[in-house]
Amino acid sequence: MSPSRTTSMLSAFGLVAVLAVAGVGSSVAAAPSPGPSHGAGTPGKAWESDSYRPTKGRWKDYVLAPTDRSVDAAGVHEVIERGGEVTGKPANLLRRDGKSVRISGDGDRTTSPMVIVDFGKEVSGPVRVRVAGASKDRPGLRVCYSESIEYLARWTGQNNGQTEHAPGCDTANIWNGFPGNAYTEDTDSHALPIADAKLPADVEDPELRGGYRYATLFLDSPGWVDVDAVSMSFTAAQGQGDDLADYAGHFLSSDDELNRIWYAGAYTVQLNTDRPDTAKSWPYEKGEGDHADDVVPGADPDKDVIFDAGKRDRIVWQGDLAVQDPVSYVSTYDLDAVENSLDSLAGQQLEDGYMPAASLVGEHNRNELRHYGEYVLWFVSNMAEHYRWTGDTAYLKKWWPAMERAVAWVEKQRDESGLVGFAAAGSCGHYGYSDCGHETYLNALYVKNLTQMAELAPVAAAADDAATYEKRASEVRTTVDEALWDEEVGAYRLSTESPGAYPQDGNAMAVLAGVASEEKASRAMRYLRTSSWNDRGALTISPSTPNASLPAFHAPLPSWFEVDARLTAPGATAMDQESGFTLMKRFWGWMLDQDTGSTFWEHVQANGRPNLGQFSSLAHGWAAGPTVSMTTQVLGVEPTGAGFSSFEVRPQPGSLSWAEGTVPTPHGAIETSWERSKDAFSTEVSVPGGTTAEVALPTDGRKATVTVDGKRVDAEIDDDGYAVVRGLGAGDHVVRASLRDSAATEASLVMSPTSAVVEPGAMQAFDAVVTAKAARTFKGTLEVSAPEGWKVSATERPVSLDSDGAPIEKSYRFFVLVPDGVSSGEFEIGAKLTYRGEDGEESVQDSSVVKLRKTVVLSDFEDGTDGWSAGQNVSAVNQVSSFANAPGRPYAGSGALEAVVPARPGNQPRSVRYVPEAPLDLSEASSFVAHLDAYGGLPGATGYQATVRLVPEAGEPLEKVLSVNPDSWNTLDVDLAGWAGRSAVKEIEIVFQGIGSTTAWGHRFQIDDISWIS
């Protein structure tokens, strides 16, 4: 929920004592920055009401950062008295005025009242409580922290038993209460030091938790405490001064939602920025509380670093910096924190050139020393991007040898296939999954690295190496295109080992790295839109993909890649680019409607839940990518020369009517704004001394008269339909394109999903996505067709879109009911959009395919083990409703079967078996399907596999071996067509094992939803 929606959302839950969000402290001195943009507005004002509308110049209304290090609580979310009592008005906790709230109890923490205070947004720093008085025998007063209400432990048994030990907390300790693990002792609440305090007094939490939105006060022993006020000391981003709202860069547009997304992203990264001695070290010892006081190796102790998140992990990661660094460049311009983070990681490079992915703070990270090959690539990219934004040649030369060694290490992983694969190195880890194949994503990212190295080699006094890097880039680019592009599907494969999976990261990176041609980029973007999008945004892969190492979930990092790919794809028109705006608003806008309402999440499951339940991070910096896209693509400002020695202003306006912003640079701030009308597009830009600007204005193919500072010029019209003016020097300039003819009427239509597997008698939803523009209002008719006898919710709909020359996208949802008794096969659902174009009536069409199937469930484990038993190397099987490995819950329903495996060599098979009382007749089945999940912590493993074995009464067994991804449900699909033994199956065995490691490994795995399909 966003801060502005707190009251209405909580009322819907029936909660009590909800107060309106209040403002935060007073303004003090601003942090130093190159050309801070002291804009008008009141920090946070835009978040107070859904009816707020953006006003030019008032960008500070959207800033979430406080103007003062002391932040008051915004409201009291809820008071839960349990076995105690709370007297006094909850509003007394919001003001330091001598009016207090008494919290009293006769027992311990299990019966103490809980007073849940809401700071209205995510914050970071210790809670401070004004204690007016206490009973003679002072009780223990403790505070619990949570980023969300959903995972704030309130009711008996919540968070695997956390309420009984740490009421009001979510979970920040990886070994205690992690989803599926019992919470057995308090490792999350903090004691407030009131025992020896001379009351009344301010008492402050001596331990740093990191990020949270809610703080819960409770008593740990009998007695009472009078609380006058609750506030907190905002300790994040200490290097940015005290007025954290005074950003060096800003963005503002006519679209309120996009503005909120920009500032929530900037604020997320600000919250992640903190002193290097506030890191977290895992694993904790038994009974050790969560604490943030470890040190990032190699970091300057007097400068901040940028952690991956405020709550956890609170270490520096290469992949996260790929987003956090550019967010910092365009918002706070905290170069000290950026460089301290980069330095700390670069200093950990191993002798062979491998670059560890994260700060080697604790044993957990040291055990993953060589796990993340992907992040070696991000190290090179991060260093190259830092030079592009800052132009700091000395810094580049300092780390150039490390960049060369890193690229040399990656090149050694390129085998006879011509592609990079990390299986031999055992470095298969990714941002949210593990894959050891020769992937599109990694190899496209390597092409980007090689291109960057070729461009930078002359700057780093290594000009002779540039040709080598260019040659390698060309070789890998060609091989990716030849080996991994699927011409029939129109998308890039996950890897040569997984040719039937087409992921978001690989297809988006192929576009961004220049691997994809214009035609392939267009097709790849269409494939992702029609196969992987849902109401919350884009998934990592189509959910119908069987057995991919990459599970289907919402990952902010590659979703940002997709946004940028949609906005920058070669040949992309304004109509094509509109889908990038849609994705930003659909996914990041959706996150802002959830807790914390002010920051972005680490990952989101396909069902919309945080990826790790109560352990999830809801303020994760790698999720802030759209903040960069809106500055570089929508506002349109990017460096074309290192450190903005030259730059371009090339807006991609989408359906916006205006935008403005400031971009900090080594030469001073670039201030720019643009505005569109029906017959003109104009840009104002302030060019700092020491740099030159190129301004490109979108004409959308219309005839244009261009003026610069009121004087007509002959502007080049480039291939993308932009009027380009070059060589603008220092000073303030106005560039205007007067459009002499009307905007053309155009439309496109995309059906999503492009195919769907449906049961007879079931209903399936489809979206007809219309993108259109016209000089004024676009009008048309959308018609939907289905096979005879099928029911459609609406076969015809009028389409009316207010365009005024701008592209507008809108989805029209309809439902198709498949009749019972329809035979199997494939059936077409068609859509046609008819409208009046330039030459009379025109139309566009698209279609989706419905594939019918019948499913018969053999075992769902809702009522027990359903006759399954332990097989090879398995000591027991049990029906479970939750478990330790992600996602922590059954594939379907409320039960799954769990196999308990004692310590055995990891590559040995471990299995479960089912022997039916009578042989199963699967003669009608086209396939057998099971689902498997497992913990993936086998040291040295290069992968994991499952084997499905079906044994007939007569004839040869049918076996299929499939690669599986740990910590997610894998679909095991076995084709039965043509197998002679399917009419009498007497035994089913499902086997799981690691690959490439003989290390003794005790663990558990689960199966669920065993069925056959015709």
CSV table of N, CA and C in Angstrom, one decimal, residues 251 253 258 567 581 584 628-637 650-654 656 659 674:
chain,number,residue,atom,x,y,z
A,251,PHE,N,13.4,14.4,-11.6
A,251,PHE,CA,12.5,14.1,-12.8
A,251,PHE,C,11.1,14.4,-12.4
A,253,SER,N,7.0,14.8,-14.5
A,253,SER,CA,6.3,14.7,-15.7
A,253,SER,C,4.8,14.9,-15.5
A,258,LEU,N,4.2,7.6,-12.9
A,258,LEU,CA,5.6,7.6,-13.3
A,258,LEU,C,6.5,8.4,-12.3
A,567,LEU,N,12.2,0.4,-24.9
A,567,LEU,CA,12.3,1.9,-25.2
A,567,LEU,C,13.4,2.1,-26.2
A,581,PHE,N,6.4,1.9,-21.3
A,581,PHE,CA,5.7,2.7,-20.3
A,581,PHE,C,4.7,1.8,-19.6
A,584,MET,N,6.4,-0.4,-17.0
A,584,MET,CA,6.8,0.3,-15.8
A,584,MET,C,5.6,0.5,-14.9
A,628,VAL,N,16.3,5.2,-13.7
A,628,VAL,CA,17.3,5.5,-14.7
A,628,VAL,C,16.6,5.7,-16.0
A,629,SER,N,15.7,4.8,-16.4
A,629,SER,CA,15.0,4.8,-17.7
A,629,SER,C,14.3,6.1,-17.9
A,630,MET,N,13.6,6.6,-16.9
A,630,MET,CA,12.9,7.8,-17.0
A,630,MET,C,13.8,9.0,-17.2
A,631,THR,N,15.0,9.0,-16.7
A,631,THR,CA,15.9,10.1,-16.9
A,631,THR,C,16.6,10.0,-18.3
A,632,THR,N,17.0,8.8,-18.6
A,632,THR,CA,17.8,8.6,-19.8
A,632,THR,C,17.0,8.5,-21.1
A,633,GLN,N,15.7,7.9,-20.9
A,633,GLN,CA,14.9,7.7,-22.1
A,633,GLN,C,13.7,8.6,-22.2
A,634,VAL,N,13.0,8.8,-21.1
A,634,VAL,CA,11.8,9.6,-21.2
A,634,VAL,C,12.2,11.1,-21.2
A,635,LEU,N,12.9,11.5,-20.2
A,635,LEU,CA,13.5,12.9,-20.2
A,635,LEU,C,14.5,13.0,-21.4
A,636,GLY,N,15.2,11.9,-21.6
A,636,GLY,CA,16.1,11.8,-22.8
A,636,GLY,C,17.5,12.2,-22.7
A,637,VAL,N,18.0,12.3,-21.4
A,637,VAL,CA,19.4,12.9,-21.3
A,637,VAL,C,20.4,11.7,-21.0
A,650,ARG,N,17.2,13.4,-26.0
A,650,ARG,CA,16.4,12.7,-27.0
A,650,ARG,C,15.2,12.1,-26.3
A,651,PRO,N,14.2,12.9,-26.1
A,651,PRO,CA,13.0,12.4,-25.3
A,651,PRO,C,12.2,11.3,-26.0
A,652,GLN,N,11.7,10.4,-25.2
A,652,GLN,CA,10.7,9.4,-25.7
A,652,GLN,C,9.5,9.7,-24.9
A,653,PRO,N,8.6,10.5,-25.5
A,653,PRO,CA,7.5,11.1,-24.6
A,653,PRO,C,6.4,10.1,-24.4
A,654,GLY,N,6.2,9.0,-25.1
A,654,GLY,CA,5.1,8.2,-24.9
A,654,GLY,C,3.8,9.0,-25.0
A,656,LEU,N,2.9,11.1,-22.6
A,656,LEU,CA,3.1,12.3,-21.7
A,656,LEU,C,3.0,13.6,-22.5
A,659,ALA,N,7.6,16.9,-19.6
A,659,ALA,CA,8.5,16.4,-18.6
A,659,ALA,C,9.6,17.4,-18.3
A,674,TRP,N,10.8,19.4,-21.6
A,674,TRP,CA,10.1,19.3,-22.9
A,674,TRP,C,8.6,19.4,-22.8
